Amino acid sequence: RRAPEGATAYVCPPGAIAGLGVYRALGLWRRDIRLVSGADAAPTADYFVYQNRPSEWDELGFELRSQRQPVYTAFGGDAPVGFIWAAAGKEWAAP
């Protein structure tokens, strides 16, 4: 709800794109957000979506974690299950 219309989200691990497809089908993830993965796609991203599974993170995930605060943390109960970081210069609009 907070990302601008047509935003691009870099997803890691790449297999998580399939899971986000299920969320889309259930109406829990916006259809206008473009999902990408792979190192070549990272520079085009407005947002970076990572599962809380650092053993599957790429180098970019560790850089993001060490340099910025996530703009959103998804929780399953009390445990964080995913993070979203905004690209430099990108805003995360208030709801």
Coordinates of C-alpha atoms in Angstrom, one line a residue:
R1 CA 0.0 0.0 0.0
R2 CA 2.9 2.4 0.6
A3 CA 5.0 1.9 -2.5
P4 CA 4.3 4.2 -5.5
E5 CA 2.3 2.7 -8.3
G6 CA 4.4 0.7 -10.7
A7 CA 7.4 0.3 -8.3
T8 CA 10.0 -2.4 -8.9
A9 CA 10.8 -4.8 -6.0
Y10 CA 14.0 -6.8 -6.1
V11 CA 13.3 -10.1 -4.3
C12 CA 15.8 -12.4 -2.6
P13 CA 16.0 -15.3 -2.7
P14 CA 14.7 -15.4 -6.3
G15 CA 12.4 -18.4 -5.5
A16 CA 10.4 -16.1 -3.2
I17 CA 8.9 -14.5 -6.3
A18 CA 6.7 -17.6 -6.6
G19 CA 5.5 -17.1 -3.0
L20 CA 4.7 -13.5 -3.7
G21 CA 2.6 -14.7 -6.7
V22 CA 0.4 -16.6 -4.2
Y23 CA 0.1 -13.4 -2.1
R24 CA -1.0 -11.6 -5.3
A25 CA -3.6 -14.1 -6.1
L26 CA -5.0 -13.7 -2.6
G27 CA -5.0 -9.9 -2.9
L28 CA -2.2 -9.5 -0.3
W29 CA 0.4 -8.1 -2.7
R30 CA -0.3 -5.4 -5.2
R31 CA -0.4 -6.4 -8.9
D32 CA 1.2 -3.2 -10.1
I33 CA 4.5 -3.9 -8.3
R34 CA 7.0 -5.4 -10.7
L35 CA 9.1 -8.3 -9.1
V36 CA 12.7 -8.8 -10.3
S37 CA 15.7 -10.9 -9.1
G38 CA 19.3 -11.4 -10.0
A39 CA 22.3 -9.1 -9.8
D40 CA 21.5 -7.4 -13.1
A41 CA 18.1 -6.4 -11.8
A42 CA 19.2 -4.8 -8.5
P43 CA 20.1 -1.3 -10.0
T44 CA 16.5 -1.0 -11.4
A45 CA 14.8 -1.6 -8.1
D46 CA 12.9 0.8 -6.0
Y47 CA 12.7 -1.6 -3.1
F48 CA 14.5 -4.7 -1.9
V49 CA 12.5 -7.6 -0.4
Y50 CA 14.4 -10.2 1.7
Q51 CA 13.1 -13.2 3.6
N52 CA 14.6 -13.4 7.1
R53 CA 16.9 -16.3 6.0
P54 CA 20.4 -14.8 5.8
S55 CA 21.9 -18.1 4.7
E56 CA 20.1 -17.4 1.3
W57 CA 20.9 -13.7 1.0
D58 CA 23.2 -12.3 -1.6
E59 CA 25.9 -9.8 -0.8
L60 CA 23.5 -6.9 -1.4
G61 CA 21.3 -8.1 1.5
F62 CA 24.1 -7.9 4.0
E63 CA 25.1 -4.5 2.7
L64 CA 21.5 -3.2 3.1
R65 CA 21.3 -4.7 6.6
S66 CA 24.6 -3.0 7.7
Q67 CA 24.0 0.4 6.1
R68 CA 20.2 1.1 6.4
Q69 CA 17.2 0.4 8.5
P70 CA 14.4 -1.5 6.8
V71 CA 11.3 0.6 5.9
Y72 CA 9.1 -2.4 6.7
T73 CA 9.6 -5.6 8.7
A74 CA 7.0 -8.4 8.2
F75 CA 6.2 -10.5 11.3
G76 CA 4.8 -14.0 11.7
G77 CA 3.6 -13.8 15.3
D78 CA 6.5 -12.2 17.2
A79 CA 9.2 -13.3 14.7
P80 CA 10.5 -11.2 11.8
V81 CA 10.0 -13.1 8.6
G82 CA 10.9 -10.5 6.0
F83 CA 12.4 -7.1 5.4
I84 CA 11.9 -4.3 2.9
W85 CA 14.5 -1.7 2.2
A86 CA 14.0 1.3 0.0
A87 CA 16.6 2.2 -2.6
A88 CA 18.6 5.3 -1.9
G89 CA 16.5 8.4 -2.5
K90 CA 13.2 6.4 -2.6
E91 CA 10.4 7.3 -0.3
W92 CA 8.1 5.0 1.7
A93 CA 4.8 6.9 1.8
A94 CA 2.7 7.0 5.0
P95 CA -0.5 4.9 4.7

